[in-house]
Every structure is written in C-alpha cells, then in structure tokens.
Amino acid sequence: MRQLILNRRRLLGLGAASASTLLLSGCDWYDGGLGMGDGLRSALERANALTYHAQRLLVGQQALATEYTDADILQGQRPNGTVDPQTPEYLAVKANNFAGYRLNITGLVNTPLSLSLAELKALPARTQITRHDCVEGWSCIAKWTGPQLGPLLDRAGVQPAARFCVYHCYDTMDDGSLDGPPPYYESSDLVDAFHPQTILAYGMNGGDLPIANGAPVRMRIERALGYKQAKYVHTIELVSDFTKFGGGRGGYWEDNGYDWYGGI
C-alpha cells in the first residue's frame, strides 16, 4: 500500500516542486534506485540544502506568500491524505466537538504550554487567503483563520538550543509496517515557525475547520508545499535535531524520500 501511494505521489509531484525537490520527491529512479546512504543521493541532498540556504538569502526570512481575495476562492479546500483519523486518541478528543482537545508546546522551552481549543480561539487571530500547492500537481485557494505560532513560542520561551519545531499529529499512515501504522509528523525551522503567516488554523472559509481538512487544528506554513501543512496537530515540540523521530529526516514523507524544506 505504501509503495503504491509513494509511487503515485512521486509521479504526480513532478509539476509542483522546485528542481531540487523534483530529485527528492518526483523520481522513481531516485527513490528506488538510490539507497538512503548512496553517494549520489547524498550529493543531491546537499544540493537541496544549498537550495534551502539560497532561498532564505534571496527571498528573505519575512517575505510573505501571495494572499488572495474572497473572489479567488472558487471551490472548497480539497482534502488529501487522512480525512478522518480513527486512532483512539483522536476519537477521544473528537467527542463533544473537541472539548477535550489540548495543543501542547513542549521540548526545548522554558514554560511548556497546554491550550484548549477554546483558549486558542480566544487568542488574537490572523485570517489569510492563500494557495495550497500539493506535490500531486494540484492547487487550491482557501481562507484560513487561527493564531500566529510565533507569539505562542515567545510565550513558551524558546531555549537557545532549539533549532526546529516538530509537529506531532493524531493521524497515522497505513504503510503496511509490521510495527503498526506510524503517526504522521512534520517539522519546520524556526524561521518558518515565527513567520507572520504561520498559523494554527482552526477555521477555514469562514467556518470551523472540517475534520477532512485537519480539525481541530492544522498548520499553515504558507511558503511551503502541501505536505508541510500538518493536519490534526496536538503537540509542537521544540528540538535541536530530528534524530529521535521516525527515520530522523524531519517528517513522514521526508523519511520516504521527500525534500525536507519543501519551500515554494
């Protein structure tokens, strides 16, 4: 099952990614023919790192993704990936309209936070109309509402050793693993975490965020491809590296060959 999904995503992703991302997430010869430790693969990954640093330098850390108007919203936001998690943990918080949900900020912070959905909705919110670009080759414009992540990280007090945010999710990926389906996770650096358009979205197109689109809370990291927009987020963990998570590459799809940065 996993191989079918991966192959389909790699094939369809060719039209949506940058040149370096194509090599990591768009080519079967790359993912199937080169081992994770292969010298050529390592060279291509170093090229991705160069692309990441070059884009940071040329675009700027605070440059905004394009925002649109209500007239540009031509359809509902297309859901993809998991659309209704069935893990016991998710079903428990889904009951009573997510009254039991908590968003936790943990790891390398001075003051860990745990906020209910009501508390998140009581915070100052940002609404933005942006385009979601998927590696499968489609895009969709939608309106997203939620608090900016940056002020919450400031409130928690990010420690100097922290370099990344890891976004832990309730949904799992049915990839045929003998150890059971692994949980979905994603990550970003602190530049993207503190970006003004990075929000914890609980609203979409003027209403509550639908379950199929990641309720109760999903990430919107607007300068990144769709697989970076983690759904069903319950914990944001500040870390210095990715060693202890999944395959150690910063995300479920990254563990399976995708580019970590995923910038657009």
mmCIF file of C-alpha atoms in Angstrom, residues 24-197:
data_model
loop_
_atom_site.group_PDB
_atom_site.id
_atom_site.type_symbol
_atom_site.label_atom_id
_atom_site.label_comp_id
_atom_site.label_asym_id
_atom_site.label_seq_id
_atom_site.Cartn_x
_atom_site.Cartn_y
_atom_site.Cartn_z
ATOM 1 C CA LEU A 24 13.899 14.029 -3.979
ATOM 2 C CA SER A 25 10.148 13.673 -4.333
ATOM 3 C CA GLY A 26 9.389 13.254 -8.016
ATOM 4 C CA CYS A 27 11.525 10.495 -9.490
ATOM 5 C CA ASP A 28 11.168 6.761 -9.057
ATOM 6 C CA TRP A 29 14.707 6.140 -10.269
ATOM 7 C CA TYR A 30 15.945 8.380 -7.498
ATOM 8 C CA ASP A 31 13.922 6.857 -4.670
ATOM 9 C CA GLY A 32 14.022 3.281 -5.864
ATOM 10 C CA GLY A 33 17.480 3.140 -7.424
ATOM 11 C CA LEU A 34 19.491 5.011 -4.822
ATOM 12 C CA GLY A 35 19.843 3.914 -1.218
ATOM 13 C CA MET A 36 19.429 6.399 1.610
ATOM 14 C CA GLY A 37 23.219 6.366 2.060
ATOM 15 C CA ASP A 38 24.169 6.324 -1.624
ATOM 16 C CA GLY A 39 26.878 8.826 -2.571
ATOM 17 C CA LEU A 40 24.889 10.348 -5.447
ATOM 18 C CA ARG A 41 21.827 10.642 -3.276
ATOM 19 C CA SER A 42 23.922 12.371 -0.607
ATOM 20 C CA ALA A 43 25.178 14.805 -3.232
ATOM 21 C CA LEU A 44 21.614 15.584 -4.329
ATOM 22 C CA GLU A 45 20.596 16.127 -0.723
ATOM 23 C CA ARG A 46 23.459 18.575 -0.321
ATOM 24 C CA ALA A 47 22.078 20.385 -3.378
ATOM 25 C CA ASN A 48 18.732 20.631 -1.576
ATOM 26 C CA ALA A 49 20.485 22.131 1.434
ATOM 27 C CA LEU A 50 22.092 24.681 -0.890
ATOM 28 C CA THR A 51 18.676 25.495 -2.389
ATOM 29 C CA TYR A 52 17.280 25.978 1.124
ATOM 30 C CA HIS A 53 20.006 28.408 2.150
ATOM 31 C CA ALA A 54 19.913 30.232 -1.186
ATOM 32 C CA GLN A 55 16.150 30.713 -0.962
ATOM 33 C CA ARG A 56 16.465 32.007 2.577
ATOM 34 C CA LEU A 57 19.080 34.512 1.367
ATOM 35 C CA LEU A 58 17.327 35.631 -1.821
ATOM 36 C CA VAL A 59 13.682 35.633 -0.726
ATOM 37 C CA GLY A 60 14.237 36.860 2.819
ATOM 38 C CA GLN A 61 13.067 35.423 6.094
ATOM 39 C CA GLN A 62 9.923 37.553 6.379
ATOM 40 C CA ALA A 63 8.797 37.681 2.728
ATOM 41 C CA LEU A 64 5.090 36.912 2.519
ATOM 42 C CA ALA A 65 3.377 34.307 0.385
ATOM 43 C CA THR A 66 0.828 35.755 -2.043
ATOM 44 C CA GLU A 67 -2.559 36.438 -0.490
ATOM 45 C CA TYR A 68 -5.791 36.486 -2.457
ATOM 46 C CA THR A 69 -9.344 37.810 -2.148
ATOM 47 C CA ASP A 70 -12.637 36.094 -1.386
ATOM 48 C CA ALA A 71 -13.436 36.233 -5.095
ATOM 49 C CA ASP A 72 -10.489 33.917 -5.753
ATOM 50 C CA ILE A 73 -11.991 31.105 -3.642
ATOM 51 C CA LEU A 74 -13.618 29.050 -6.390
ATOM 52 C CA GLN A 75 -14.147 25.747 -4.572
ATOM 53 C CA GLY A 76 -13.868 24.113 -1.197
ATOM 54 C CA GLN A 77 -10.404 23.185 0.018
ATOM 55 C CA ARG A 78 -9.623 19.757 -1.396
ATOM 56 C CA PRO A 79 -8.787 17.289 1.393
ATOM 57 C CA ASN A 80 -5.995 14.789 0.914
ATOM 58 C CA GLY A 81 -4.119 12.261 2.991
ATOM 59 C CA THR A 82 -6.026 11.146 6.076
ATOM 60 C CA VAL A 83 -9.555 12.575 6.165
ATOM 61 C CA ASP A 84 -10.994 11.034 9.353
ATOM 62 C CA PRO A 85 -8.453 9.617 11.828
ATOM 63 C CA GLN A 86 -9.597 6.555 13.752
ATOM 64 C CA THR A 87 -6.908 6.428 16.415
ATOM 65 C CA PRO A 88 -8.317 6.105 19.952
ATOM 66 C CA GLU A 89 -6.618 9.366 20.945
ATOM 67 C CA TYR A 90 -8.276 11.295 18.138
ATOM 68 C CA LEU A 91 -11.692 9.752 18.666
ATOM 69 C CA ALA A 92 -11.484 10.726 22.336
ATOM 70 C CA VAL A 93 -10.826 14.412 21.627
ATOM 71 C CA LYS A 94 -13.257 14.448 18.695
ATOM 72 C CA ALA A 95 -16.111 13.652 21.084
ATOM 73 C CA ASN A 96 -18.104 16.663 22.284
ATOM 74 C CA ASN A 97 -16.873 18.859 19.452
ATOM 75 C CA PHE A 98 -13.216 18.682 20.546
ATOM 76 C CA ALA A 99 -13.936 19.973 24.039
ATOM 77 C CA GLY A 100 -11.142 17.742 25.379
ATOM 78 C CA TYR A 101 -8.530 18.845 22.858
ATOM 79 C CA ARG A 102 -5.237 20.345 24.041
ATOM 80 C CA LEU A 103 -2.493 21.916 21.945
ATOM 81 C CA ASN A 104 0.809 21.307 23.699
ATOM 82 C CA ILE A 105 4.074 23.189 23.183
ATOM 83 C CA THR A 106 6.903 21.194 24.698
ATOM 84 C CA GLY A 107 10.579 20.337 24.342
ATOM 85 C CA LEU A 108 13.269 22.992 24.475
ATOM 86 C CA VAL A 109 11.085 25.711 26.003
ATOM 87 C CA ASN A 110 11.199 27.424 29.381
ATOM 88 C CA THR A 111 7.450 27.213 30.026
ATOM 89 C CA PRO A 112 5.571 24.335 28.356
ATOM 90 C CA LEU A 113 2.067 25.306 27.248
ATOM 91 C CA SER A 114 -1.178 23.342 27.042
ATOM 92 C CA LEU A 115 -4.121 25.177 25.474
ATOM 93 C CA SER A 116 -7.684 24.061 24.842
ATOM 94 C CA LEU A 117 -9.398 24.782 21.537
ATOM 95 C CA ALA A 118 -11.467 27.463 23.299
ATOM 96 C CA GLU A 119 -8.281 29.097 24.583
ATOM 97 C CA LEU A 120 -6.762 29.050 21.104
ATOM 98 C CA LYS A 121 -9.887 30.674 19.685
ATOM 99 C CA ALA A 122 -9.697 33.385 22.356
ATOM 100 C CA LEU A 123 -6.235 34.470 21.167
ATOM 101 C CA PRO A 124 -5.711 37.224 18.570
ATOM 102 C CA ALA A 125 -6.242 35.562 15.200
ATOM 103 C CA ARG A 126 -4.939 36.120 11.700
ATOM 104 C CA THR A 127 -7.067 35.411 8.631
ATOM 105 C CA GLN A 128 -5.311 34.865 5.309
ATOM 106 C CA ILE A 129 -6.393 33.685 1.878
ATOM 107 C CA THR A 130 -3.579 31.653 0.359
ATOM 108 C CA ARG A 131 -2.927 28.944 -2.206
ATOM 109 C CA HIS A 132 -2.214 25.369 -1.150
ATOM 110 C CA ASP A 133 0.187 23.701 -3.610
ATOM 111 C CA CYS A 134 0.305 19.898 -3.484
ATOM 112 C CA VAL A 135 3.144 17.761 -4.845
ATOM 113 C CA GLU A 136 0.434 15.717 -6.603
ATOM 114 C CA GLY A 137 0.136 18.619 -9.030
ATOM 115 C CA TRP A 138 -2.997 20.466 -7.885
ATOM 116 C CA SER A 139 -3.546 23.724 -6.024
ATOM 117 C CA CYS A 140 -6.464 25.302 -4.188
ATOM 118 C CA ILE A 141 -7.127 28.745 -2.694
ATOM 119 C CA ALA A 142 -8.760 28.915 0.724
ATOM 120 C CA LYS A 143 -9.223 31.237 3.680
ATOM 121 C CA TRP A 144 -7.550 30.188 6.930
ATOM 122 C CA THR A 145 -8.023 31.578 10.440
ATOM 123 C CA GLY A 146 -6.049 30.998 13.613
ATOM 124 C CA PRO A 147 -3.450 32.446 15.971
ATOM 125 C CA GLN A 148 0.093 33.009 14.788
ATOM 126 C CA LEU A 149 2.529 30.426 16.109
ATOM 127 C CA GLY A 150 5.297 32.940 16.802
ATOM 128 C CA PRO A 151 3.678 34.699 19.782
ATOM 129 C CA LEU A 152 2.902 31.329 21.388
ATOM 130 C CA LEU A 153 6.532 30.287 21.010
ATOM 131 C CA ASP A 154 7.567 33.582 22.599
ATOM 132 C CA ARG A 155 5.171 32.880 25.440
ATOM 133 C CA ALA A 156 6.697 29.427 25.940
ATOM 134 C CA GLY A 157 10.233 30.813 25.816
ATOM 135 C CA VAL A 158 12.301 29.055 23.143
ATOM 136 C CA GLN A 159 15.642 27.883 24.516
ATOM 137 C CA PRO A 160 18.870 28.712 22.637
ATOM 138 C CA ALA A 161 19.494 25.050 21.714
ATOM 139 C CA ALA A 162 16.205 24.805 19.788
ATOM 140 C CA ARG A 163 16.506 24.849 16.001
ATOM 141 C CA PHE A 164 13.278 23.220 14.770
ATOM 142 C CA CYS A 165 9.607 22.695 15.567
ATOM 143 C CA VAL A 166 8.311 19.129 15.207
ATOM 144 C CA TYR A 167 4.552 18.937 14.619
ATOM 145 C CA HIS A 168 3.035 15.764 16.082
ATOM 146 C CA CYS A 169 -0.324 14.646 14.655
ATOM 147 C CA TYR A 170 -3.200 12.344 15.596
ATOM 148 C CA ASP A 171 -3.406 10.659 12.194
ATOM 149 C CA THR A 172 -1.373 7.616 11.188
ATOM 150 C CA MET A 173 -0.133 6.332 7.838
ATOM 151 C CA ASP A 174 -1.215 2.833 6.778
ATOM 152 C CA ASP A 175 2.040 1.767 5.141
ATOM 153 C CA GLY A 176 1.974 -1.947 5.933
ATOM 154 C CA SER A 177 4.560 -1.694 8.676
ATOM 155 C CA LEU A 178 4.804 -4.719 10.987
ATOM 156 C CA ASP A 179 5.097 -2.297 13.890
ATOM 157 C CA GLY A 180 1.727 -0.770 13.057
ATOM 158 C CA PRO A 181 0.898 2.428 11.182
ATOM 159 C CA PRO A 182 3.322 5.222 12.120
ATOM 160 C CA PRO A 183 1.975 8.608 13.218
ATOM 161 C CA TYR A 184 2.212 11.469 10.784
ATOM 162 C CA TYR A 185 4.642 14.182 11.763
ATOM 163 C CA GLU A 186 6.230 17.199 10.143
ATOM 164 C CA SER A 187 8.687 19.928 11.042
ATOM 165 C CA SER A 188 9.967 23.371 10.180
ATOM 166 C CA ASP A 189 12.866 25.556 11.155
ATOM 167 C CA LEU A 190 12.319 28.493 13.490
ATOM 168 C CA VAL A 191 12.325 30.955 10.598
ATOM 169 C CA ASP A 192 9.140 29.395 9.230
ATOM 170 C CA ALA A 193 7.725 28.853 12.723
ATOM 171 C CA PHE A 194 7.999 32.586 13.512
ATOM 172 C CA HIS A 195 6.891 33.711 10.051
ATOM 173 C CA PRO A 196 3.819 36.001 10.312
ATOM 174 C CA GLN A 197 1.781 33.746 8.006
#
